[in-house]
Amino acid sequence: MLKSFAVRNFQSFHEQVQISLELSKHTPDDNRAFETPLGTKLTKVLAVIGPNASGKTTLIKSLAFLDWFIRQSFQAKVDAPIPLISHFGATNEASEFEIEFEMDGKDWRYRLVANESRVYSEHLYCKLTRAFSYVFARDWNPASLSYDIKQNQFGFLQKEAERVRENASLLSTAAQYQVPLAMKICSMQVFTNMHVMGRHHIDDWQIFGASALYSANDHLRFAMTKLLKSWDLGLSDIRIERQTVTHANGDKEDIFVPFGVHKVNDVEHSIMLKQESSGTQAAYLLLSRLLPVLTSGGVAVIDELEADLHPHILVPILDLFYSPATNPHNAQIIFTCHSIEVLSLLHKAQVVLVEKDENCQSNAWRLDEVKGIRADDNLYAKYMGGSYGAIPQL
């Protein structure tokens, strides 16, 4: 359960920005929020809104980067650079990241300071009483050109911890050595449509990957099919066929090819999904990222949630997270959006505004931090009128 995240000197964000998902007692008591085992009230949905090139994607990309670094950086090549870009006004400074989350009835904090060359510090803390105490602390020592590492019941052999590569996380490395806490944290996957360069766009291999997921998980495939049929896309079914392709080098590979089924006068007609509308393809792919997190809990980080979709589909998508029936584990979604109508579906604490100044520095703030906003304000009308900022100057 994600409680907050912070970023500094990451692409267009020069100064530190911290975004909290925690809600006050004044926010509405409805299915848009939930209470954690520790009694913290968190939002299920957080929308990031602002002009083009304001830094919306960069803000949530920090979470996608951290997910990769924490869980998978051990798999990177030994000499591979860390995929980090600092603000061009501070290229000699490292980037900084922090997340706070709740797991197993405890509060945790993870902090990372790094550039493309190496990790400078990596710390994991746990709040056992009133204050956070370190579980491990990893700090670069320029004198010895190695890391000083302290552990407090983390359970990683010290000689192995001291050998962690400069471009890999201690957590991802410890998970390879079956350290229980590291394995637990590394199992907390963020489901996202982003990579280091930004958003994944629809292509055959994205569709094939989603189809492989559906083919291996009947409950996800049934849920996807039911939703696509209900979203008035003209579909009566989705069928997935396993096919074998031969590559230019002679290697063979099994792929999973989806077909949309349309019924006209009781006669079924099948066409390949890539021949369907871009909206149908986008919905099919999006659900492959949302349904797993709804099933098991966790966080979905989605850039341009409404891309290629009709704005009205935003309502049933968000309802999937609001409804306890479809979101029994209180999964959370953080997304960017250009369909400002989404403001009518949210309360002010669920909206983050982003804008970039004349020095190409991005800033972000939660809408409820703006003074004078009433709970019954028409957020859509006020935003469109320029009352909150973060609106294009055309």
GROMACS .gro file of N, CA, C and O in nm, residues 112-154:
model
  172
  112LEU      N    1   1.678   0.630  -0.217
  112LEU     CA    2   1.784   0.601  -0.313
  112LEU      C    3   1.843   0.732  -0.365
  112LEU      O    4   1.770   0.824  -0.400
  113VAL      N    5   1.976   0.739  -0.368
  113VAL     CA    6   2.048   0.849  -0.431
  113VAL      C    7   2.144   0.786  -0.531
  113VAL      O    8   2.227   0.702  -0.494
  114ALA      N    9   2.131   0.825  -0.658
  114ALA     CA   10   2.211   0.761  -0.762
  114ALA      C   11   2.219   0.850  -0.885
  114ALA      O   12   2.138   0.942  -0.903
  115ASN      N   13   2.319   0.824  -0.969
  115ASN     CA   14   2.323   0.880  -1.103
  115ASN      C   15   2.343   0.764  -1.199
  115ASN      O   16   2.335   0.647  -1.160
  116GLU      N   17   2.371   0.795  -1.326
  116GLU     CA   18   2.381   0.685  -1.422
  116GLU      C   19   2.503   0.599  -1.399
  116GLU      O   20   2.510   0.485  -1.448
  117SER      N   21   2.599   0.647  -1.321
  117SER     CA   22   2.723   0.572  -1.298
  117SER      C   23   2.714   0.476  -1.181
  117SER      O   24   2.766   0.364  -1.188
  118ARG      N   25   2.650   0.520  -1.072
  118ARG     CA   26   2.647   0.433  -0.954
  118ARG      C   27   2.540   0.478  -0.855
  118ARG      O   28   2.490   0.590  -0.861
  119VAL      N   29   2.513   0.388  -0.762
  119VAL     CA   30   2.434   0.419  -0.643
  119VAL      C   31   2.527   0.488  -0.543
  119VAL      O   32   2.637   0.440  -0.517
  120TYR      N   33   2.480   0.601  -0.486
  120TYR     CA   34   2.556   0.668  -0.382
  120TYR      C   35   2.504   0.633  -0.244
  120TYR      O   36   2.581   0.624  -0.149
  121SER      N   37   2.375   0.615  -0.233
  121SER     CA   38   2.321   0.565  -0.107
  121SER      C   39   2.189   0.494  -0.133
  121SER      O   40   2.113   0.532  -0.223
  122GLU      N   41   2.166   0.391  -0.055
  122GLU     CA   42   2.042   0.313  -0.064
  122GLU      C   43   2.009   0.271   0.078
  122GLU      O   44   2.087   0.201   0.143
  123HIS      N   45   1.894   0.315   0.127
  123HIS     CA   46   1.855   0.288   0.266
  123HIS      C   47   1.714   0.231   0.271
  123HIS      O   48   1.626   0.275   0.197
  124LEU      N   49   1.693   0.137   0.360
  124LEU     CA   50   1.560   0.085   0.390
  124LEU      C   51   1.537   0.102   0.539
  124LEU      O   52   1.621   0.065   0.621
  125TYR      N   53   1.420   0.162   0.572
  125TYR     CA   54   1.384   0.186   0.711
  125TYR      C   55   1.251   0.119   0.742
  125TYR      O   56   1.166   0.100   0.654
  126CYS      N   57   1.233   0.088   0.869
  126CYS     CA   58   1.105   0.035   0.917
  126CYS      C   59   1.068   0.108   1.045
  126CYS      O   60   1.155   0.134   1.131
  127LYS      N   61   0.941   0.146   1.058
  127LYS     CA   62   0.895   0.212   1.180
  127LYS      C   63   0.846   0.105   1.276
  127LYS      O   64   0.740   0.046   1.258
  128LEU      N   65   0.925   0.081   1.381
  128LEU     CA   66   0.891  -0.021   1.479
  128LEU      C   67   0.812   0.038   1.595
  128LEU      O   68   0.725  -0.028   1.651
  129THR      N   69   0.842   0.159   1.634
  129THR     CA   70   0.766   0.226   1.740
  129THR      C   71   0.716   0.359   1.684
  129THR      O   72   0.629   0.362   1.601
  130ARG      N   73   0.773   0.469   1.729
  130ARG     CA   74   0.731   0.600   1.680
  130ARG      C   75   0.823   0.655   1.572
  130ARG      O   76   0.788   0.750   1.504
  131ALA      N   77   0.941   0.598   1.560
  131ALA     CA   78   1.040   0.651   1.466
  131ALA      C   79   1.087   0.541   1.372
  131ALA      O   80   1.078   0.422   1.402
  132PHE      N   81   1.138   0.583   1.256
  132PHE     CA   82   1.196   0.489   1.162
  132PHE      C   83   1.337   0.450   1.205
  132PHE      O   84   1.417   0.535   1.247
  133SER      N   85   1.366   0.322   1.193
  133SER     CA   86   1.501   0.270   1.219
  133SER      C   87   1.549   0.199   1.094
  133SER      O   88   1.471   0.137   1.021
  134TYR      N   89   1.680   0.207   1.069
  134TYR     CA   90   1.730   0.148   0.945
  134TYR      C   91   1.728  -0.005   0.952
  134TYR      O   92   1.752  -0.065   1.055
  135VAL      N   93   1.694  -0.065   0.839
  135VAL     CA   94   1.706  -0.209   0.820
  135VAL      C   95   1.838  -0.239   0.752
  135VAL      O   96   1.908  -0.333   0.786
  136PHE      N   97   1.871  -0.156   0.654
  136PHE     CA   98   2.007  -0.156   0.600
  136PHE      C   99   2.040  -0.016   0.552
  136PHE      O  100   1.951   0.064   0.519
  137ALA      N  101   2.168   0.016   0.552
  137ALA     CA  102   2.218   0.144   0.502
  137ALA      C  103   2.340   0.116   0.415
  137ALA      O  104   2.437   0.055   0.463
  138ARG      N  105   2.335   0.159   0.294
  138ARG     CA  106   2.442   0.136   0.197
  138ARG      C  107   2.489   0.272   0.146
  138ARG      O  108   2.412   0.344   0.082
  139ASP      N  109   2.614   0.307   0.175
  139ASP     CA  110   2.665   0.439   0.138
  139ASP      C  111   2.800   0.426   0.068
  139ASP      O  112   2.889   0.353   0.116
  140TRP      N  113   2.815   0.501  -0.041
  140TRP     CA  114   2.940   0.498  -0.117
  140TRP      C  115   3.049   0.572  -0.041
  140TRP      O  116   3.030   0.683   0.008
  141ASN      N  117   3.165   0.506  -0.028
  141ASN     CA  118   3.281   0.563   0.039
  141ASN      C  119   3.384   0.600  -0.066
  141ASN      O  120   3.450   0.512  -0.122
  142PRO      N  121   3.399   0.730  -0.098
  142PRO     CA  122   3.491   0.769  -0.206
  142PRO      C  123   3.637   0.742  -0.172
  142PRO      O  124   3.720   0.730  -0.263
  143ALA      N  125   3.669   0.731  -0.044
  143ALA     CA  126   3.808   0.703  -0.007
  143ALA      C  127   3.848   0.560  -0.039
  143ALA      O  128   3.956   0.533  -0.094
  144SER      N  129   3.758   0.467  -0.007
  144SER     CA  130   3.788   0.325  -0.031
  144SER      C  131   3.734   0.275  -0.164
  144SER      O  132   3.761   0.161  -0.204
  145LEU      N  133   3.656   0.362  -0.234
  145LEU     CA  134   3.590   0.323  -0.360
  145LEU      C  135   3.509   0.195  -0.342
  145LEU      O  136   3.511   0.104  -0.425
  146SER      N  137   3.437   0.192  -0.231
  146SER     CA  138   3.352   0.077  -0.202
  146SER      C  139   3.237   0.127  -0.114
  146SER      O  140   3.227   0.246  -0.082
  147TYR      N  141   3.149   0.035  -0.076
  147TYR     CA  142   3.032   0.071   0.003
  147TYR      C  143   3.051   0.037   0.150
  147TYR      O  144   3.104  -0.070   0.184
  148ASP      N  145   3.009   0.131   0.235
  148ASP     CA  146   2.993   0.102   0.377
  148ASP      C  147   2.850   0.052   0.397
  148ASP      O  148   2.755   0.123   0.363
  149ILE      N  149   2.836  -0.066   0.449
  149ILE     CA  150   2.704  -0.128   0.461
  149ILE      C  151   2.677  -0.168   0.605
  149ILE      O  152   2.758  -0.239   0.668
  150LYS      N  153   2.566  -0.119   0.658
  150LYS     CA  154   2.520  -0.158   0.791
  150LYS      C  155   2.387  -0.232   0.776
  150LYS      O  156   2.306  -0.196   0.691
  151GLN      N  157   2.368  -0.332   0.859
  151GLN     CA  158   2.243  -0.407   0.856
  151GLN      C  159   2.188  -0.421   0.998
  151GLN      O  160   2.264  -0.431   1.094
  152ASN      N  161   2.057  -0.424   1.006
  152ASN     CA  162   1.989  -0.445   1.133
  152ASN      C  163   1.882  -0.552   1.112
  152ASN      O  164   1.768  -0.521   1.078
  153GLN      N  165   1.922  -0.676   1.126
  153GLN     CA  166   1.834  -0.792   1.109
  153GLN      C  167   1.777  -0.801   0.967
  153GLN      O  168   1.664  -0.847   0.949
  154PHE      N  169   1.855  -0.758   0.869
  154PHE     CA  170   1.813  -0.775   0.730
  154PHE      C  171   1.838  -0.916   0.682
  154PHE      O  172   1.760  -0.972   0.604
   0.00000   0.00000   0.00000
